[in-house]
Amino acid sequence: MKNKERIIWLGVTTVLAAAFILTTASPMRASSSRSGNDKYIDNISALFDFVLNNYVDEVSAQQLYEGAAEGLFEALNDPYSVYLTPDEMEDFSDTTTGSFGGVGMFISKQGGERPDYSPDLTFRERYFDFVEVISPIEGTPAYRAGISAGDFIISINGESAEGLSSDEVADLLRGVPGTDVEMTISRRGNIRKSYTLTRAVIEVPTAKYAMLDDETAYLKITRWTPYTEESVREAASFFRKNRYKSLIIDVRGNPGGLLSSVVETADLILDRGTIVSTKDRDLNTLEEFNADRRIVVPKTIPIILLTDKGSASASEILAGALKDTGRAYLIGDTTFGKGSVQQIRGFGESGFKLTTSRYYTPDDYNIDKIGIEPHLIMTEDELSEDELESLADLVENNSIPVFVTDNPVENTGKTDAFVTQLRKDGNILEERLIRKLIREEYNRSLNDPPVFDLEYDRVLNYSLELFSSGEFDSALSAVN
């Protein structure tokens, strides 16, 4: 495996049933002296030898070594620091190609201490031991099947996924293109649904762009890859030709990627100051990345940045940089809260991934486990228990997918009749939400879904109105 010895990782998970890009890292803190630790090392060695030679059944040294190594990283209580078997190290090599066999989604597992049981636990707290879907990748099997951000994976191929790491779940989901994998999810606590997904070659997109109207440009960055900067430059050129006067950047559902990618992109927007810095355990600055005046988005262009709980890691770097410098007005939901950087190193045939630093925004703020709060929080309304039951009925009965399959061309009259029938049958969901779910299902069936949907995207609609109404300047000045 090339470049296996030391690799940096900046993303929301390890291997995610989707591709991430890996690159070589600069040297980090030197190994600490054995002084003071000798007794622990000697005890481990003696324990290893005793178990190997005296356990009642035959056991291999490799098996004991891997178990001990896994236990060492589990003691850190950090979902991003893990031991990697030889096969898992090879999986990282696979992801550098940019395509592989999988189902197409980014996943993560919550960190920290397991919450004590209480009837008041939130849905996410109750599913602490399960891996969460951060976002499906557009156009992939997971996306087309209807897997959603916030779903928890509770079983794979009939076996419980409780207690599995993100890496272990990813290993089970990846495989030869054309083969099937069965996955059961829990959604919002009371919806349980099983999917049979056919693995495919997964290509990871990076950005889409369009004009929302005659003056406002829209740039949706979906992943931070080596090609993001180039895509943003292409978008900026397109916007200039269309004489744009305002810009909305959307990183909702973007789980991260390359540190270098987001730094390069931020440098196209910011003309001075710090973009991000990384610090070690002693708060020593390891690296500081600064803007160098090569912007392609003029300072006169006002910017709104859209975020949500799926905006993680590298996306949070952009959010922090634009917020702290006052360059953009942030709208949406608080971001994921992944502010740590991992290093991947080969160790013989195996290896490990270890959190070695945290990143800090220009105002010296680390968002790890906290996230970045936008200037204006705007999310979909919370559903009542009765509304959740109506949603569960729709999902579990496949009502909307069946309707779309029976009516492959979107038709307003047929949609109206379908919604009316659902309401007559007792579904109490808000009509707008039902219609939004129908539109999303139609989009999943398209090879090239629309770049935006102003009809049902309330946050995007509000952002556009903020520009067209002339109220943006007062909104930004109120928070700067």
Coordinates of C-alpha atoms in Angstrom, one line a residue:
M1 CA 0.0 0.0 0.0
K2 CA 1.5 3.3 -1.0
N3 CA 1.8 6.3 1.4
K4 CA 0.7 4.0 4.1
E5 CA 3.1 5.0 6.9
R6 CA 1.7 8.3 7.9
I7 CA -1.6 9.8 6.6
I8 CA -3.7 12.7 7.8
W9 CA -7.5 12.4 8.2
L10 CA -9.9 15.3 8.4
G11 CA -13.5 14.0 8.1
V12 CA -16.5 13.1 10.2
T13 CA -15.7 9.3 10.2
T14 CA -13.1 6.8 9.4
V15 CA -14.1 4.7 6.3
L16 CA -17.7 5.5 5.6
A17 CA -19.1 3.3 2.9
A18 CA -18.1 6.1 0.6
A19 CA -14.8 7.5 -0.6
F20 CA -12.6 9.9 1.3
I21 CA -9.3 11.3 0.1
L22 CA -6.1 10.8 2.1
T23 CA -2.8 12.6 2.0
T24 CA 0.5 12.5 3.7
A25 CA 0.9 14.4 6.9
S26 CA 3.7 16.5 8.5
P27 CA 5.6 15.0 11.4
M28 CA 3.8 15.3 14.8
R29 CA 4.9 15.0 18.4
A30 CA 7.8 12.6 18.9
S31 CA 7.3 9.4 20.8
S32 CA 7.4 9.9 24.6
S33 CA 10.2 8.4 26.6
R34 CA 9.7 5.0 28.1
S35 CA 10.8 6.4 31.4
G36 CA 8.0 5.9 33.9
N37 CA 6.1 3.7 31.6
D38 CA 8.4 0.7 31.7
K39 CA 6.4 -1.1 34.3
Y40 CA 3.2 -1.0 32.2
I41 CA 5.0 -2.2 29.1
D42 CA 6.7 -5.0 31.0
N43 CA 3.4 -6.0 32.6
I44 CA 1.7 -6.1 29.2
S45 CA 4.5 -8.3 27.8
A46 CA 4.3 -10.7 30.7
L47 CA 0.5 -10.8 30.5
F48 CA 0.7 -11.5 26.7
D49 CA 3.2 -14.4 27.2
F50 CA 1.2 -15.9 30.0
V51 CA -2.1 -15.9 28.1
L52 CA -0.5 -17.1 24.9
N53 CA 1.1 -20.1 26.7
N54 CA -1.5 -21.0 29.2
Y55 CA -5.0 -20.4 27.8
V56 CA -7.0 -23.6 27.7
D57 CA -7.6 -23.4 23.9
E58 CA -5.1 -22.7 21.1
V59 CA -4.8 -19.0 20.5
S60 CA -2.6 -17.1 18.1
A61 CA -0.2 -14.3 18.9
Q62 CA -1.8 -12.3 16.1
Q63 CA -5.3 -12.7 17.7
L64 CA -4.0 -11.5 21.1
Y65 CA -2.0 -8.6 19.6
E66 CA -5.1 -7.3 17.7
G67 CA -7.3 -7.6 20.8
A68 CA -4.8 -5.7 22.9
A69 CA -4.3 -3.0 20.3
E70 CA -8.1 -2.6 19.9
G71 CA -8.4 -2.3 23.7
L72 CA -5.7 0.4 23.9
F73 CA -7.6 2.6 21.5
E74 CA -11.0 1.9 23.1
A75 CA -9.6 3.2 26.4
L76 CA -9.3 6.6 24.8
N77 CA -13.1 6.8 24.5
D78 CA -12.7 8.6 21.1
P79 CA -14.7 7.3 18.2
Y80 CA -12.1 8.7 15.7
S81 CA -9.1 6.9 17.3
V82 CA -9.0 3.2 16.3
Y83 CA -6.8 0.3 15.6
L84 CA -6.8 -0.8 12.0
T85 CA -6.4 -4.4 11.0
P86 CA -4.3 -5.2 7.8
D87 CA -7.6 -5.5 5.8
E88 CA -8.8 -2.2 7.1
M89 CA -5.6 -0.5 6.2
E90 CA -6.1 -1.9 2.7
D91 CA -9.6 -0.4 2.7
F92 CA -8.0 3.1 3.1
S93 CA -5.9 2.4 0.0
D94 CA -9.2 1.5 -1.9
T95 CA -10.8 4.9 -0.9
T96 CA -7.9 6.9 -2.4
T97 CA -9.0 5.7 -5.9
G98 CA -12.1 7.9 -5.7
S99 CA -14.5 5.0 -6.4
F100 CA -15.3 1.6 -4.9
G101 CA -18.2 -0.8 -4.3
G102 CA -20.5 0.5 -1.6
V103 CA -24.0 1.9 -0.9
G104 CA -23.0 5.6 -0.8
M105 CA -23.4 7.3 2.6
F106 CA -21.3 9.0 5.2
I107 CA -21.7 7.7 8.7
S108 CA -20.4 8.5 12.2
K109 CA -20.7 7.4 15.8
Q110 CA -21.3 9.6 18.8
G111 CA -18.3 10.2 21.1
G112 CA -18.1 10.8 24.8
E113 CA -19.6 8.9 27.8
R114 CA -22.7 6.8 27.3
P115 CA -25.6 8.7 28.9
D116 CA -27.2 7.1 32.0
Y117 CA -30.7 5.7 31.4
S118 CA -33.5 8.1 31.9
P119 CA -37.0 8.3 30.5
D120 CA -36.1 11.8 29.3
L121 CA -33.3 10.7 27.0
T122 CA -33.4 12.2 23.5
F123 CA -33.7 9.9 20.5
R124 CA -30.0 10.3 19.7
E125 CA -29.0 9.6 23.3
R126 CA -31.1 6.4 23.3
Y127 CA -29.2 5.2 20.1
F128 CA -25.8 6.1 21.6
D129 CA -24.4 2.6 20.7
F130 CA -25.4 2.7 17.1
V131 CA -23.8 4.3 14.0
E132 CA -25.6 7.3 12.5
V133 CA -26.1 8.3 8.9
I134 CA -24.6 11.8 8.4
S135 CA -25.7 12.1 4.8
P136 CA -26.4 9.8 1.8
I137 CA -24.5 10.7 -1.4
E138 CA -26.7 11.9 -4.2
G139 CA -27.3 9.4 -7.0
T140 CA -26.1 6.3 -5.0
P141 CA -28.1 3.2 -3.8
A142 CA -28.6 4.7 -0.3
Y143 CA -29.9 8.0 -1.7
R144 CA -32.2 6.4 -4.2
A145 CA -33.6 4.0 -1.5
G146 CA -34.5 6.9 0.7
I147 CA -31.9 6.6 3.5
S148 CA -31.9 10.0 5.4
A149 CA -29.5 12.0 7.4
G150 CA -30.1 11.2 11.1
D151 CA -31.1 7.5 10.5
F152 CA -29.4 5.1 12.9
I153 CA -28.2 1.7 11.5
I154 CA -29.6 -1.0 13.9
S155 CA -28.8 -4.1 11.9
I156 CA -27.0 -5.3 8.8
N157 CA -27.8 -8.6 7.1
G158 CA -30.0 -9.6 10.0
E159 CA -27.3 -9.1 12.6
S160 CA -27.5 -6.3 15.3
A161 CA -25.2 -3.3 14.7
E162 CA -25.3 -2.3 18.3
G163 CA -21.8 -1.6 19.6
L164 CA -20.1 -1.7 16.2
S165 CA -17.7 1.1 15.2
S166 CA -18.0 3.2 12.1
D167 CA -15.2 1.2 10.5
E168 CA -16.9 -2.1 11.3
V169 CA -20.2 -0.9 9.8
A170 CA -18.5 0.5 6.8
D171 CA -16.7 -2.9 6.2
L172 CA -20.1 -4.7 6.3
L173 CA -21.7 -2.2 3.8
R174 CA -18.8 -2.2 1.3
G175 CA -18.4 -5.1 -1.2
V176 CA -18.4 -6.2 -4.8
P177 CA -20.6 -4.0 -7.0
G178 CA -23.8 -5.8 -7.9
T179 CA -24.1 -7.7 -4.6
D180 CA -26.8 -7.0 -2.1
V181 CA -26.7 -5.9 1.6
E182 CA -29.7 -5.7 3.9
M183 CA -29.8 -2.8 6.3
T184 CA -32.4 -1.8 9.0
I185 CA -32.6 1.7 10.3
S186 CA -34.4 3.6 13.0
R187 CA -35.7 7.1 12.2
R188 CA -36.8 9.6 14.7
G189 CA -37.2 6.9 17.3
N190 CA -40.4 5.3 16.2
I191 CA -39.9 4.5 12.6
R192 CA -38.1 1.2 11.7
K193 CA -37.5 0.2 8.1
S194 CA -35.4 -2.4 6.3
Y195 CA -33.8 -1.8 2.9
T196 CA -32.1 -4.2 0.5
L197 CA -29.4 -2.1 -1.2
T198 CA -27.4 -3.3 -4.3
R199 CA -23.8 -2.2 -4.0
A200 CA -22.5 0.0 -6.8
V201 CA -19.3 1.9 -7.8
I202 CA -19.5 5.1 -5.7
E203 CA -18.3 8.3 -7.2
V204 CA -18.1 11.2 -4.8
P205 CA -19.2 14.6 -6.2
T206 CA -17.9 17.9 -4.9
A207 CA -20.0 20.9 -6.0
K208 CA -23.1 22.2 -7.9
Y209 CA -24.0 25.7 -8.9
A210 CA -26.8 27.7 -10.5
M211 CA -28.4 31.2 -10.6
L212 CA -31.5 31.4 -8.2
D213 CA -32.7 34.5 -10.0
D214 CA -31.2 37.3 -12.1
E215 CA -29.0 38.5 -9.2
T216 CA -28.4 35.7 -6.7
A217 CA -26.0 32.9 -7.2
Y218 CA -26.2 29.5 -5.5
L219 CA -23.2 27.2 -4.8
K220 CA -23.7 23.9 -3.1
I221 CA -20.5 22.2 -1.9
T222 CA -21.2 18.6 -1.2
R223 CA -17.7 17.2 -0.3
W224 CA -14.2 18.6 0.3
T225 CA -12.0 16.9 -2.3
P226 CA -8.9 17.8 -4.4
Y227 CA -11.4 19.1 -7.0
T228 CA -13.4 21.4 -4.9
E229 CA -11.3 24.5 -5.4
E230 CA -11.4 24.0 -9.2
S231 CA -15.2 23.6 -9.1
V232 CA -15.6 26.8 -7.0
R233 CA -13.4 28.7 -9.5
E234 CA -15.7 27.4 -12.3
A235 CA -18.7 28.4 -10.4
A236 CA -17.3 31.9 -9.8
S237 CA -16.6 32.3 -13.5
F238 CA -20.2 31.3 -14.3
F239 CA -21.6 33.7 -11.7
R240 CA -19.5 36.6 -13.1
K241 CA -20.8 35.9 -16.6
N242 CA -24.3 36.1 -15.2
R243 CA -23.5 39.4 -13.4
Y244 CA -24.4 38.1 -9.9
K245 CA -24.8 40.6 -7.1
S246 CA -25.2 38.2 -4.1
L247 CA -24.1 34.6 -3.2
I248 CA -25.6 31.8 -1.2
I249 CA -23.1 29.0 -0.3
D250 CA -24.7 25.7 1.0
V251 CA -22.8 23.2 3.0
R252 CA -25.8 21.5 4.6
G253 CA -25.2 17.7 4.7
N254 CA -21.5 18.1 3.8
P255 CA -19.6 15.8 6.2
G256 CA -16.1 17.1 5.5
G257 CA -13.0 15.9 3.7
L258 CA -9.7 17.4 3.0
L259 CA -8.3 20.2 5.2
S260 CA -6.3 21.5 2.2
S261 CA -9.5 21.6 0.1
V262 CA -11.5 23.9 2.5
V263 CA -8.4 26.1 3.1
E264 CA -8.0 26.6 -0.7
T265 CA -11.7 27.4 -1.1
A266 CA -11.8 29.8 1.8
D267 CA -8.8 31.5 0.3
L268 CA -11.0 32.3 -2.8
I269 CA -13.4 34.2 -0.5
L270 CA -11.2 35.8 2.2
D271 CA -8.5 38.3 1.3
R272 CA -6.7 38.4 4.7
G273 CA -6.4 36.9 8.1
T274 CA -6.4 33.4 9.6
I275 CA -8.6 30.8 8.0
V276 CA -7.9 28.0 10.6
S277 CA -5.2 26.8 12.9
T278 CA -4.4 23.4 14.5
K279 CA -3.1 22.9 18.0
D280 CA -1.8 19.9 20.0
R281 CA -2.7 18.8 23.5
D282 CA -0.6 21.5 25.1
L283 CA -2.3 24.2 22.9
N284 CA 0.9 24.7 20.9
T285 CA 0.0 25.9 17.4
L286 CA 1.1 23.2 14.9
E287 CA -0.1 24.9 11.7
E288 CA -1.8 28.2 10.8
F289 CA -3.4 28.8 7.4
N290 CA -3.9 32.3 6.2
A291 CA -5.7 34.0 3.3
D292 CA -3.4 35.5 0.6
R293 CA -5.6 38.0 -1.3
R294 CA -6.3 35.7 -4.3
I295 CA -10.0 36.0 -4.0
V296 CA -12.4 35.2 -6.9
V297 CA -15.5 36.3 -5.0
P298 CA -15.3 40.1 -4.8
K299 CA -15.6 41.7 -1.4
T300 CA -18.6 43.6 -2.7
I301 CA -20.6 40.4 -3.1
P302 CA -22.6 39.7 0.1
I303 CA -22.7 36.0 1.2
I304 CA -25.1 33.8 3.1
L305 CA -23.8 30.4 4.3
L306 CA -26.3 27.6 5.0
T307 CA -25.5 25.0 7.6
D308 CA -27.2 22.1 9.4
K309 CA -26.3 19.2 11.8
G310 CA -24.8 17.4 8.8
S311 CA -22.2 20.1 8.2
A312 CA -19.1 18.7 9.8
S313 CA -15.4 19.0 10.1
A314 CA -14.0 20.8 7.0
S315 CA -17.4 22.4 6.4
E316 CA -17.2 23.8 10.0
I317 CA -13.9 25.3 9.1
L318 CA -15.5 27.3 6.4
A319 CA -18.4 28.2 8.6
G320 CA -16.1 29.3 11.4
A321 CA -13.8 31.4 9.1
L322 CA -16.7 33.2 7.4
K323 CA -18.5 33.8 10.7
D324 CA -15.5 35.0 12.7
T325 CA -14.3 37.4 9.9
G326 CA -17.8 38.8 9.4
R327 CA -17.7 37.8 5.7
A328 CA -21.0 35.9 5.7
Y329 CA -24.3 35.7 7.5
L330 CA -25.0 32.1 8.6
I331 CA -28.5 30.6 8.5
G332 CA -29.7 27.1 9.3
D333 CA -28.9 24.8 12.2
T334 CA -25.9 24.3 14.6
T335 CA -23.2 22.2 12.9
F336 CA -22.1 18.7 13.8
G337 CA -19.2 19.6 16.1
K338 CA -16.3 17.6 14.8
G339 CA -13.2 19.7 15.5
S340 CA -10.4 17.2 15.7
V341 CA -7.8 16.0 13.2
Q342 CA -6.7 12.4 12.9
Q343 CA -3.4 10.9 11.7
I344 CA -3.3 7.5 10.1
R345 CA -0.1 5.5 10.4
G346 CA 1.0 2.1 9.2
F347 CA 2.4 -0.2 11.9
G348 CA 3.7 -3.4 10.3
E349 CA 0.8 -4.7 8.1
S350 CA -1.7 -3.1 10.4
G351 CA -2.1 0.5 11.5
F352 CA -4.1 3.0 13.5
K353 CA -6.0 6.3 13.3
L354 CA -5.3 8.7 16.2
T355 CA -6.6 12.1 17.1
T356 CA -3.4 14.2 17.2
S357 CA -4.7 17.8 17.2
R358 CA -7.8 20.1 17.2
Y359 CA -8.5 22.9 14.8
Y360 CA -9.4 26.4 15.9
T361 CA -11.4 29.2 14.1
P362 CA -9.9 32.7 13.5
D363 CA -11.3 33.8 16.9
D364 CA -9.5 30.8 18.6
Y365 CA -12.7 28.8 19.1
N366 CA -12.7 25.0 19.0
I367 CA -16.0 23.6 18.1
D368 CA -15.4 19.9 19.0
K369 CA -18.6 18.3 20.4
I370 CA -20.2 21.8 20.3
G371 CA -20.6 22.9 16.7
I372 CA -21.0 26.4 15.2
E373 CA -24.2 28.1 15.8
P374 CA -25.5 30.2 12.9
H375 CA -26.6 33.8 13.2
L376 CA -30.1 32.7 12.5
I377 CA -31.4 29.3 13.5
M378 CA -34.0 28.0 11.0
T379 CA -35.0 24.4 10.8
E380 CA -38.1 22.3 10.0
D381 CA -40.7 22.3 12.7
E382 CA -40.6 19.5 15.2
L383 CA -43.3 16.8 14.7
S384 CA -45.7 15.9 17.4
E385 CA -46.1 12.3 18.5
D386 CA -49.3 11.9 16.4
E387 CA -47.5 13.4 13.4
L388 CA -44.6 11.0 13.9
E389 CA -47.0 8.2 13.8
S390 CA -48.4 9.5 10.5
L391 CA -44.9 9.8 9.1
A392 CA -44.1 6.2 10.3
D393 CA -47.2 4.9 8.4
L394 CA -46.0 6.6 5.2
V395 CA -42.5 5.3 5.5
E396 CA -43.3 1.7 6.6
N397 CA -46.0 1.3 4.1
N398 CA -43.9 2.7 1.2
S399 CA -46.8 4.9 0.3
I400 CA -44.9 7.6 -1.4
P401 CA -42.4 5.4 -3.3
V402 CA -45.3 3.3 -4.6
F403 CA -47.1 6.5 -5.8
V404 CA -44.0 7.7 -7.6
T405 CA -43.4 4.3 -9.2
D406 CA -47.0 4.2 -10.4
N407 CA -46.8 7.9 -11.6
P408 CA -43.2 8.2 -12.9
V409 CA -43.8 11.7 -14.4
E410 CA -44.6 14.4 -11.7
N411 CA -48.1 15.6 -12.2
T412 CA -49.7 18.3 -10.1
G413 CA -53.3 16.9 -10.4
K414 CA -52.3 13.4 -9.5
T415 CA -50.2 14.6 -6.6
D416 CA -53.2 16.7 -5.3
A417 CA -55.4 13.7 -5.5
F418 CA -52.9 11.5 -3.6
V419 CA -52.4 14.1 -0.8
T420 CA -56.2 14.5 -0.5
Q421 CA -56.6 10.7 -0.2
L422 CA -53.9 10.5 2.5
R423 CA -55.7 13.1 4.5
K424 CA -59.0 11.3 4.1
D425 CA -57.3 8.1 5.3
G426 CA -56.3 9.9 8.5
N427 CA -52.8 11.1 7.9
I428 CA -52.4 14.4 9.8
L429 CA -49.0 15.5 8.5
E430 CA -48.9 19.1 7.3
E431 CA -49.7 19.1 3.6
R432 CA -46.5 21.0 2.7
L433 CA -44.4 18.3 4.4
I434 CA -46.2 15.5 2.4
R435 CA -45.6 17.4 -0.8
K436 CA -42.0 17.9 0.1
L437 CA -41.5 14.2 0.7
I438 CA -43.1 13.4 -2.7
R439 CA -40.8 15.9 -4.4
E440 CA -37.8 14.4 -2.7
E441 CA -38.9 10.9 -3.9
Y442 CA -39.2 12.1 -7.5
N443 CA -35.7 13.7 -7.3
R444 CA -34.3 10.4 -6.1
S445 CA -35.5 8.8 -9.2
L446 CA -33.6 11.3 -11.5
N447 CA -30.1 10.7 -12.8
D448 CA -29.4 14.5 -12.5
P449 CA -31.6 15.9 -9.7
P450 CA -32.2 19.7 -9.7
V451 CA -29.5 21.8 -8.0
F452 CA -32.1 23.5 -5.8
D453 CA -35.8 23.4 -4.9
L454 CA -37.1 26.8 -3.9
E455 CA -40.7 25.5 -3.6
Y456 CA -39.9 23.3 -0.5
D457 CA -36.6 24.5 0.8
R458 CA -37.7 27.1 3.5
V459 CA -34.1 28.0 4.5
L460 CA -33.0 28.7 0.9
N461 CA -36.2 30.6 0.2
Y462 CA -35.7 32.8 3.2
S463 CA -32.1 33.5 2.3
L464 CA -33.1 34.5 -1.2
E465 CA -35.8 36.8 0.2
L466 CA -33.2 38.4 2.6
F467 CA -31.3 39.5 -0.5
S468 CA -34.2 40.5 -2.7
S469 CA -35.9 42.5 0.1
G470 CA -32.8 44.6 0.7
E471 CA -32.6 43.5 4.4
F472 CA -29.3 41.6 4.3
D473 CA -27.1 44.5 5.2
S474 CA -29.0 45.3 8.4
A475 CA -29.1 41.6 9.3
L476 CA -25.3 41.2 8.9
S477 CA -24.5 44.5 10.7
A478 CA -26.6 43.4 13.7
V479 CA -24.3 40.5 14.4
N480 CA -20.9 42.1 13.6

